[in-house]
PDB file of C-alpha atoms in Angstrom:
ATOM      1  CA  UNK O   1      54.035-126.417  37.909  1.00 45.00           C
ATOM      2  CA  UNK O   2      56.420-125.618  40.761  1.00 48.00           C
ATOM      3  CA  UNK O   3      53.975-124.203  43.290  1.00 55.00           C
ATOM      4  CA  UNK O   4      55.531-122.482  46.292  1.00 58.00           C
ATOM      5  CA  UNK O   5      53.793-121.969  49.631  1.00 54.00           C
ATOM      6  CA  UNK O   6      53.314-118.316  50.490  1.00 58.00           C
ATOM      7  CA  UNK O   7      53.758-116.929  53.993  1.00 50.00           C
ATOM      8  CA  UNK O   8      50.733-117.530  56.167  1.00 60.00           C
ATOM      9  CA  UNK O   9      49.011-119.779  53.624  1.00 74.00           C
ATOM     10  CA  UNK O  10      46.803-122.448  55.165  1.00 91.00           C
ATOM     11  CA  UNK O  11      47.393-126.074  54.347  1.00 97.00           C
ATOM     12  CA  UNK O  12      45.433-127.417  51.391  1.00 98.00           C
ATOM     13  CA  UNK O  13      43.456-130.667  51.361  1.00 98.00           C
ATOM     14  CA  UNK O  14      41.405-132.608  48.849  1.00 98.00           C
ATOM     15  CA  UNK O  15      38.646-134.760  50.345  1.00 98.00           C
ATOM     16  CA  UNK O  16      36.829-137.144  48.023  1.00 98.00           C
ATOM     17  CA  UNK O  17      33.359-138.369  48.853  1.00 97.00           C
ATOM     18  CA  UNK O  18      32.918-135.113  50.758  1.00 98.00           C
ATOM     19  CA  UNK O  19      29.161-134.873  50.311  1.00 97.00           C
ATOM     20  CA  UNK O  20      28.220-137.282  53.086  1.00 95.00           C
ATOM     21  CA  UNK O  21      29.371-139.619  55.840  1.00 95.00           C
ATOM     22  CA  UNK O  22      33.038-139.851  56.753  1.00 96.00           C
ATOM     23  CA  UNK O  23      34.078-137.540  53.911  1.00 97.00           C
ATOM     24  CA  UNK O  24      31.772-134.788  55.106  1.00 97.00           C
ATOM     25  CA  UNK O  25      32.889-135.205  58.727  1.00 97.00           C
ATOM     26  CA  UNK O  26      36.581-135.036  57.795  1.00 98.00           C
ATOM     27  CA  UNK O  27      36.077-132.038  55.506  1.00 98.00           C
ATOM     28  CA  UNK O  28      34.247-130.157  58.264  1.00 98.00           C
ATOM     29  CA  UNK O  29      36.909-131.067  60.830  1.00 98.00           C
ATOM     30  CA  UNK O  30      39.679-129.750  58.573  1.00 98.00           C
ATOM     31  CA  UNK O  31      37.762-126.608  57.591  1.00 98.00           C
ATOM     32  CA  UNK O  32      37.119-125.765  61.244  1.00 97.00           C
ATOM     33  CA  UNK O  33      40.822-126.298  61.958  1.00 97.00           C
ATOM     34  CA  UNK O  34      41.775-123.668  59.369  1.00 97.00           C
ATOM     35  CA  UNK O  35      42.607-125.859  56.395  1.00 98.00           C
ATOM     36  CA  UNK O  36      41.558-124.886  52.877  1.00 98.00           C
ATOM     37  CA  UNK O  37      39.621-127.843  51.477  1.00 98.00           C
ATOM     38  CA  UNK O  38      38.605-128.937  47.998  1.00 98.00           C
ATOM     39  CA  UNK O  39      35.397-130.951  48.332  1.00 98.00           C
ATOM     40  CA  UNK O  40      34.965-133.634  45.673  1.00 98.00           C
ATOM     41  CA  UNK O  41      31.938-135.824  45.020  1.00 98.00           C
ATOM     42  CA  UNK O  42      29.561-137.045  42.344  1.00 97.00           C
ATOM     43  CA  UNK O  43      26.722-134.633  43.212  1.00 97.00           C
ATOM     44  CA  UNK O  44      27.043-130.871  43.551  1.00 97.00           C
ATOM     45  CA  UNK O  45      24.255-130.237  46.056  1.00 98.00           C
ATOM     46  CA  UNK O  46      25.649-132.419  48.878  1.00 97.00           C
ATOM     47  CA  UNK O  47      29.057-130.778  48.402  1.00 98.00           C
ATOM     48  CA  UNK O  48      27.467-127.355  48.766  1.00 97.00           C
ATOM     49  CA  UNK O  49      25.675-128.556  51.901  1.00 97.00           C
ATOM     50  CA  UNK O  50      29.004-129.673  53.357  1.00 98.00           C
ATOM     51  CA  UNK O  51      30.588-126.326  52.504  1.00 97.00           C
ATOM     52  CA  UNK O  52      27.702-124.463  54.161  1.00 97.00           C
ATOM     53  CA  UNK O  53      28.468-126.133  57.501  1.00 97.00           C
ATOM     54  CA  UNK O  54      31.615-123.959  57.798  1.00 97.00           C
ATOM     55  CA  UNK O  55      30.626-120.894  55.757  1.00 94.00           C
ATOM     56  CA  UNK O  56      33.610-118.707  56.617  1.00 93.00           C
ATOM     57  CA  UNK O  57      36.227-121.274  55.588  1.00 95.00           C
ATOM     58  CA  UNK O  58      38.234-121.419  52.357  1.00 95.00           C
ATOM     59  CA  UNK O  59      36.860-124.209  50.225  1.00 96.00           C
ATOM     60  CA  UNK O  60      36.198-125.320  46.689  1.00 97.00           C
ATOM     61  CA  UNK O  61      33.475-127.754  45.560  1.00 98.00           C
ATOM     62  CA  UNK O  62      34.218-129.817  42.431  1.00 98.00           C
ATOM     63  CA  UNK O  63      31.785-132.380  41.034  1.00 98.00           C
ATOM     64  CA  UNK O  64      33.951-135.450  40.512  1.00 98.00           C
ATOM     65  CA  UNK O  65      33.397-139.083  39.613  1.00 98.00           C
ATOM     66  CA  UNK O  66      36.696-140.551  40.808  1.00 98.00           C
ATOM     67  CA  UNK O  67      36.350-143.527  38.457  1.00 98.00           C
ATOM     68  CA  UNK O  68      36.693-141.179  35.454  1.00 98.00           C
ATOM     69  CA  UNK O  69      40.284-140.109  34.690  1.00 98.00           C
ATOM     70  CA  UNK O  70      39.114-136.861  33.079  1.00 98.00           C
ATOM     71  CA  UNK O  71      37.142-135.900  36.199  1.00 98.00           C
ATOM     72  CA  UNK O  72      40.135-136.561  38.439  1.00 98.00           C
ATOM     73  CA  UNK O  73      42.411-134.518  36.179  1.00 98.00           C
ATOM     74  CA  UNK O  74      39.926-131.639  36.276  1.00 98.00           C
ATOM     75  CA  UNK O  75      39.681-131.822  40.074  1.00 98.00           C
ATOM     76  CA  UNK O  76      43.405-131.501  40.653  1.00 98.00           C
ATOM     77  CA  UNK O  77      43.745-128.822  37.975  1.00 98.00           C
ATOM     78  CA  UNK O  78      41.071-126.818  39.807  1.00 98.00           C
ATOM     79  CA  UNK O  79      42.956-127.237  43.080  1.00 98.00           C
ATOM     80  CA  UNK O  80      46.198-125.998  41.497  1.00 97.00           C
ATOM     81  CA  UNK O  81      44.389-123.035  39.961  1.00 97.00           C
ATOM     82  CA  UNK O  82      42.620-122.050  43.203  1.00 97.00           C
ATOM     83  CA  UNK O  83      45.165-122.881  45.893  1.00 97.00           C
ATOM     84  CA  UNK O  84      48.501-123.352  44.116  1.00 96.00           C
ATOM     85  CA  UNK O  85      49.614-126.453  45.998  1.00 97.00           C
ATOM     86  CA  UNK O  86      48.386-129.587  47.805  1.00 98.00           C
ATOM     87  CA  UNK O  87      49.279-130.852  51.280  1.00 98.00           C
ATOM     88  CA  UNK O  88      46.764-133.649  51.832  1.00 98.00           C
ATOM     89  CA  UNK O  89      44.604-136.056  49.884  1.00 98.00           C
ATOM     90  CA  UNK O  90      42.004-137.929  51.909  1.00 98.00           C
ATOM     91  CA  UNK O  91      41.118-140.722  49.495  1.00 98.00           C
ATOM     92  CA  UNK O  92      37.666-141.464  50.855  1.00 97.00           C
ATOM     93  CA  UNK O  93      35.184-141.975  47.997  1.00 96.00           C
ATOM     94  CA  UNK O  94      33.801-145.486  47.958  1.00 94.00           C
ATOM     95  CA  UNK O  95      30.776-147.715  47.656  1.00 94.00           C
ATOM     96  CA  UNK O  96      29.749-150.998  49.234  1.00 90.00           C
ATOM     97  CA  UNK O  97      27.874-151.996  46.093  1.00 88.00           C
ATOM     98  CA  UNK O  98      24.828-154.257  46.198  1.00 85.00           C
ATOM     99  CA  UNK O  99      24.934-155.361  49.816  1.00 74.00           C
ATOM    100  CA  UNK O 100      23.942-158.860  50.800  1.00 79.00           C
ATOM    101  CA  UNK O 101      24.334-160.418  47.330  1.00 90.00           C
ATOM    102  CA  UNK O 102      25.940-163.886  47.369  1.00 92.00           C
ATOM    103  CA  UNK O 103      29.050-164.082  45.215  1.00 94.00           C
ATOM    104  CA  UNK O 104      27.387-166.474  42.763  1.00 96.00           C
ATOM    105  CA  UNK O 105      24.694-163.865  42.084  1.00 95.00           C
ATOM    106  CA  UNK O 106      26.962-160.805  41.921  1.00 95.00           C
ATOM    107  CA  UNK O 107      26.783-159.300  38.446  1.00 96.00           C
ATOM    108  CA  UNK O 108      29.944-158.313  36.642  1.00 97.00           C
ATOM    109  CA  UNK O 109      28.621-154.776  36.226  1.00 97.00           C
ATOM    110  CA  UNK O 110      28.170-154.484  39.997  1.00 96.00           C
ATOM    111  CA  UNK O 111      31.672-155.884  40.580  1.00 96.00           C
ATOM    112  CA  UNK O 112      33.168-153.412  38.100  1.00 97.00           C
ATOM    113  CA  UNK O 113      31.335-150.464  39.663  1.00 97.00           C
ATOM    114  CA  UNK O 114      32.796-151.234  43.104  1.00 96.00           C
ATOM    115  CA  UNK O 115      36.299-151.819  41.718  1.00 97.00           C
ATOM    116  CA  UNK O 116      36.185-148.681  39.572  1.00 98.00           C
ATOM    117  CA  UNK O 117      35.141-146.520  42.522  1.00 97.00           C
ATOM    118  CA  UNK O 118      37.012-147.999  45.468  1.00 97.00           C
ATOM    119  CA  UNK O 119      40.266-149.075  43.837  1.00 98.00           C
ATOM    120  CA  UNK O 120      40.664-147.412  40.447  1.00 98.00           C
ATOM    121  CA  UNK O 121      39.340-144.125  41.815  1.00 98.00           C
ATOM    122  CA  UNK O 122      41.729-144.237  44.761  1.00 98.00           C
ATOM    123  CA  UNK O 123      44.627-144.934  42.401  1.00 98.00           C
ATOM    124  CA  UNK O 124      43.729-142.111  40.021  1.00 98.00           C
ATOM    125  CA  UNK O 125      43.454-139.573  42.839  1.00 98.00           C
ATOM    126  CA  UNK O 126      46.631-140.773  44.537  1.00 98.00           C
ATOM    127  CA  UNK O 127      48.526-140.608  41.244  1.00 98.00           C
ATOM    128  CA  UNK O 128      47.376-137.051  40.591  1.00 98.00           C
ATOM    129  CA  UNK O 129      48.219-135.978  44.148  1.00 98.00           C
ATOM    130  CA  UNK O 130      51.606-137.709  43.977  1.00 98.00           C
ATOM    131  CA  UNK O 131      52.525-135.875  40.782  1.00 98.00           C
ATOM    132  CA  UNK O 132      51.624-132.506  42.285  1.00 98.00           C
ATOM    133  CA  UNK O 133      53.402-133.187  45.579  1.00 98.00           C
ATOM    134  CA  UNK O 134      56.631-134.092  43.761  1.00 97.00           C
ATOM    135  CA  UNK O 135      56.660-130.794  41.858  1.00 96.00           C
ATOM    136  CA  UNK O 136      55.673-128.236  44.480  1.00 97.00           C
ATOM    137  CA  UNK O 137      57.913-126.187  46.759  1.00 95.00           C
ATOM    138  CA  UNK O 138      58.290-127.186  49.497  1.00 95.00           C
ATOM    139  CA  UNK O 139      58.043-130.653  48.046  1.00 97.00           C
ATOM    140  CA  UNK O 140      55.964-133.404  49.609  1.00 98.00           C
ATOM    141  CA  UNK O 141      52.600-133.966  51.201  1.00 98.00           C
ATOM    142  CA  UNK O 142      50.401-136.668  52.665  1.00 98.00           C
ATOM    143  CA  UNK O 143      47.900-139.166  51.306  1.00 98.00           C
ATOM    144  CA  UNK O 144      45.485-140.932  53.647  1.00 98.00           C
ATOM    145  CA  UNK O 145      43.477-143.780  52.156  1.00 98.00           C
ATOM    146  CA  UNK O 146      40.169-144.764  53.712  1.00 97.00           C
ATOM    147  CA  UNK O 147      40.362-148.522  54.052  1.00 94.00           C
ATOM    148  CA  UNK O 148      37.948-150.409  56.271  1.00 92.00           C
ATOM    149  CA  UNK O 149      38.001-153.202  58.791  1.00 91.00           C
ATOM    150  CA  UNK O 150      37.025-155.120  55.638  1.00 91.00           C
ATOM    151  CA  UNK O 151      40.666-154.646  54.622  1.00 91.00           C
ATOM    152  CA  UNK O 152      41.329-157.236  57.329  1.00 91.00           C
ATOM    153  CA  UNK O 153      38.157-159.310  57.768  1.00 90.00           C
ATOM    154  CA  UNK O 154      35.129-159.642  55.452  1.00 87.00           C
ATOM    155  CA  UNK O 155      31.464-159.499  56.163  1.00 88.00           C
ATOM    156  CA  UNK O 156      29.223-162.129  54.563  1.00 86.00           C
ATOM    157  CA  UNK O 157      28.379-161.459  50.914  1.00 89.00           C
ATOM    158  CA  UNK O 158      30.923-158.657  50.443  1.00 90.00           C
ATOM    159  CA  UNK O 159      33.335-160.060  47.847  1.00 94.00           C
ATOM    160  CA  UNK O 160      33.681-156.901  45.744  1.00 95.00           C
ATOM    161  CA  UNK O 161      33.983-154.463  48.648  1.00 94.00           C
ATOM    162  CA  UNK O 162      36.362-156.682  50.622  1.00 95.00           C
ATOM    163  CA  UNK O 163      38.579-157.356  47.603  1.00 96.00           C
ATOM    164  CA  UNK O 164      38.953-153.648  46.874  1.00 97.00           C
ATOM    165  CA  UNK O 165      39.764-152.818  50.490  1.00 97.00           C
ATOM    166  CA  UNK O 166      42.429-155.533  50.654  1.00 97.00           C
ATOM    167  CA  UNK O 167      43.848-154.121  47.421  1.00 97.00           C
ATOM    168  CA  UNK O 168      43.807-150.626  48.886  1.00 97.00           C
ATOM    169  CA  UNK O 169      46.139-151.819  51.651  1.00 97.00           C
ATOM    170  CA  UNK O 170      48.629-152.923  49.000  1.00 98.00           C
ATOM    171  CA  UNK O 171      48.288-149.590  47.237  1.00 98.00           C
ATOM    172  CA  UNK O 172      48.927-147.769  50.516  1.00 98.00           C
ATOM    173  CA  UNK O 173      52.101-149.748  51.179  1.00 98.00           C
ATOM    174  CA  UNK O 174      53.409-149.295  47.655  1.00 98.00           C
ATOM    175  CA  UNK O 175      52.719-145.548  47.590  1.00 98.00           C
ATOM    176  CA  UNK O 176      54.287-145.176  51.020  1.00 98.00           C
ATOM    177  CA  UNK O 177      57.477-146.864  49.844  1.00 98.00           C
ATOM    178  CA  UNK O 178      57.698-144.944  46.566  1.00 98.00           C
ATOM    179  CA  UNK O 179      56.923-141.645  48.262  1.00 98.00           C
ATOM    180  CA  UNK O 180      59.897-141.724  50.623  1.00 97.00           C
ATOM    181  CA  UNK O 181      62.243-140.047  48.170  1.00 96.00           C
ATOM    182  CA  UNK O 182      59.871-137.117  47.671  1.00 98.00           C
ATOM    183  CA  UNK O 183      58.638-136.395  51.195  1.00 98.00           C
ATOM    184  CA  UNK O 184      55.259-137.968  50.484  1.00 98.00           C
ATOM    185  CA  UNK O 185      53.834-139.792  53.507  1.00 98.00           C
ATOM    186  CA  UNK O 186      51.066-142.304  52.850  1.00 98.00           C
ATOM    187  CA  UNK O 187      48.897-143.990  55.456  1.00 98.00           C
ATOM    188  CA  UNK O 188      45.544-145.699  55.813  1.00 98.00           C
ATOM    189  CA  UNK O 189      42.669-145.469  58.255  1.00 97.00           C
ATOM    190  CA  UNK O 190      40.511-148.569  58.678  1.00 96.00           C
ATOM    191  CA  UNK O 191      37.094-147.689  60.048  1.00 94.00           C
ATOM    192  CA  UNK O 192      34.522-149.954  61.635  1.00 88.00           C
ATOM    193  CA  UNK O 193      30.875-148.974  62.225  1.00 85.00           C
ATOM    194  CA  UNK O 194      31.039-145.187  62.156  1.00 87.00           C
ATOM    195  CA  UNK O 195      27.489-143.816  62.328  1.00 82.00           C
ATOM    196  CA  UNK O 196      26.683-142.741  58.743  1.00 82.00           C
ATOM    197  CA  UNK O 197      23.905-143.402  56.247  1.00 76.00           C
ATOM    198  CA  UNK O 198      26.003-146.276  54.877  1.00 70.00           C
ATOM    199  CA  UNK O 199      25.984-148.033  58.270  1.00 72.00           C
ATOM    200  CA  UNK O 200      22.403-147.247  59.305  1.00 73.00           C
ATOM    201  CA  UNK O 201      21.414-150.888  58.860  1.00 76.00           C
ATOM    202  CA  UNK O 202      23.977-151.944  61.477  1.00 77.00           C
ATOM    203  CA  UNK O 203      21.842-150.483  64.231  1.00 75.00           C
ATOM    204  CA  UNK O 204      18.745-152.441  63.239  1.00 81.00           C
ATOM    205  CA  UNK O 205      20.400-155.704  62.277  1.00 84.00           C
ATOM    206  CA  UNK O 206      23.294-156.932  60.146  1.00 83.00           C
ATOM    207  CA  UNK O 207      24.058-160.406  58.844  1.00 83.00           C
ATOM    208  CA  UNK O 208      26.683-162.124  60.979  1.00 83.00           C
ATOM    209  CA  UNK O 209      29.171-164.826  60.021  1.00 83.00           C
ATOM    210  CA  UNK O 210      27.051-167.487  61.750  1.00 84.00           C
ATOM    211  CA  UNK O 211      24.006-166.582  59.681  1.00 83.00           C
ATOM    212  CA  UNK O 212      22.188-164.668  62.390  1.00 85.00           C
ATOM    213  CA  UNK O 213      20.896-161.101  62.062  1.00 85.00           C
ATOM    214  CA  UNK O 214      22.015-158.914  64.959  1.00 84.00           C
ATOM    215  CA  UNK O 215      22.231-155.175  65.681  1.00 83.00           C
ATOM    216  CA  UNK O 216      25.738-153.789  66.068  1.00 84.00           C
ATOM    217  CA  UNK O 217      27.146-150.862  68.052  1.00 86.00           C
ATOM    218  CA  UNK O 218      28.266-147.780  66.149  1.00 89.00           C
ATOM    219  CA  UNK O 219      30.482-144.819  67.019  1.00 88.00           C
ATOM    220  CA  UNK O 220      30.286-141.108  66.303  1.00 94.00           C
ATOM    221  CA  UNK O 221      31.743-140.307  62.876  1.00 95.00           C
ATOM    222  CA  UNK O 222      33.375-137.231  64.456  1.00 96.00           C
ATOM    223  CA  UNK O 223      35.799-139.575  66.221  1.00 95.00           C
ATOM    224  CA  UNK O 224      36.986-140.797  62.836  1.00 96.00           C
ATOM    225  CA  UNK O 225      37.367-137.214  61.611  1.00 97.00           C
ATOM    226  CA  UNK O 226      39.517-136.285  64.593  1.00 97.00           C
ATOM    227  CA  UNK O 227      41.756-139.271  63.925  1.00 98.00           C
ATOM    228  CA  UNK O 228      42.210-138.273  60.292  1.00 98.00           C
ATOM    229  CA  UNK O 229      43.054-134.740  61.353  1.00 98.00           C
ATOM    230  CA  UNK O 230      45.683-136.064  63.784  1.00 98.00           C
ATOM    231  CA  UNK O 231      47.251-138.139  61.000  1.00 98.00           C
ATOM    232  CA  UNK O 232      47.101-135.166  58.622  1.00 98.00           C
ATOM    233  CA  UNK O 233      48.758-132.688  60.960  1.00 98.00           C
ATOM    234  CA  UNK O 234      51.817-134.756  61.804  1.00 98.00           C
ATOM    235  CA  UNK O 235      55.088-133.440  60.371  1.00 98.00           C
ATOM    236  CA  UNK O 236      56.063-135.280  57.207  1.00 97.00           C
ATOM    237  CA  UNK O 237      58.933-136.903  59.109  1.00 97.00           C
ATOM    238  CA  UNK O 238      56.277-138.934  61.000  1.00 98.00           C
ATOM    239  CA  UNK O 239      53.558-141.147  59.594  1.00 98.00           C
ATOM    240  CA  UNK O 240      50.671-143.202  60.930  1.00 98.00           C
ATOM    241  CA  UNK O 241      51.017-146.104  58.512  1.00 98.00           C
ATOM    242  CA  UNK O 242      47.796-147.826  59.579  1.00 97.00           C
ATOM    243  CA  UNK O 243      45.159-146.817  62.114  1.00 97.00           C
ATOM    244  CA  UNK O 244      42.088-148.863  63.023  1.00 96.00           C
ATOM    245  CA  UNK O 245      39.209-146.923  64.563  1.00 94.00           C
ATOM    246  CA  UNK O 246      36.087-148.878  65.425  1.00 93.00           C
ATOM    247  CA  UNK O 247      33.073-149.050  67.663  1.00 93.00           C
ATOM    248  CA  UNK O 248      34.479-150.640  70.803  1.00 92.00           C
ATOM    249  CA  UNK O 249      31.871-153.381  71.137  1.00 90.00           C
ATOM    250  CA  UNK O 250      31.333-154.268  67.484  1.00 89.00           C
ATOM    251  CA  UNK O 251      31.814-157.953  66.556  1.00 87.00           C
ATOM    252  CA  UNK O 252      35.221-157.632  64.933  1.00 87.00           C
ATOM    253  CA  UNK O 253      37.927-158.775  67.334  1.00 82.00           C
ATOM    254  CA  UNK O 254      37.568-162.476  68.098  1.00 76.00           C
ATOM    255  CA  UNK O 255      35.300-165.167  66.717  1.00 58.00           C
ATOM    256  CA  UNK O 256      31.723-164.384  65.774  1.00 53.00           C
TER     257      UNK O 256
END
């Protein structure tokens, strides 16, 4: 399909994991900025709740398990049918898995679930977006992968999550290189301690590298959303390859 942008058409984004947390915050930020957004996630009700936060905006909610190739294909087909083109994929869906499980006790099923969601799901969505962006007119677009500070430094007992986030950095670099010829810009945002349900335990106490349990500072998830929007709205001739956004006082930089 050679989709062509019509005059006055808003830019089109797909946000995975849009039913909560960072995905919801980014979707709302883009919707309020005038983007048309396809909201993807495993459960319909949270997607509808996200959509209701900006009721006047153009959006589409598609129940999607990103680890299933048929679900991803259906998502991007629905986006083509509704909006005709694609300008941005925010590859956000992910799971930490069973937190706090030592590697020797981590089941293979749990490992596979994290890999299938965080890495295979990101690949499937990026591949589908890449194919569409190559074909449309004007050609090109942007993919932003949601990494993590775990793409740089692990937490204790996080082998599956950390491995997938390190792998996501390699995927980002490879997609960025291969996308040059087609006007496809690919970058990654690495987030540390944004205030979401996933990080609620940080405020009460998280296991540290020295074995202690200590509360950690968090930041407003809206600050992450604004950063993603900045990356998304750059012209395709410019790219934020990697951005790290974290709670200023969290125990990340330095020894600890």
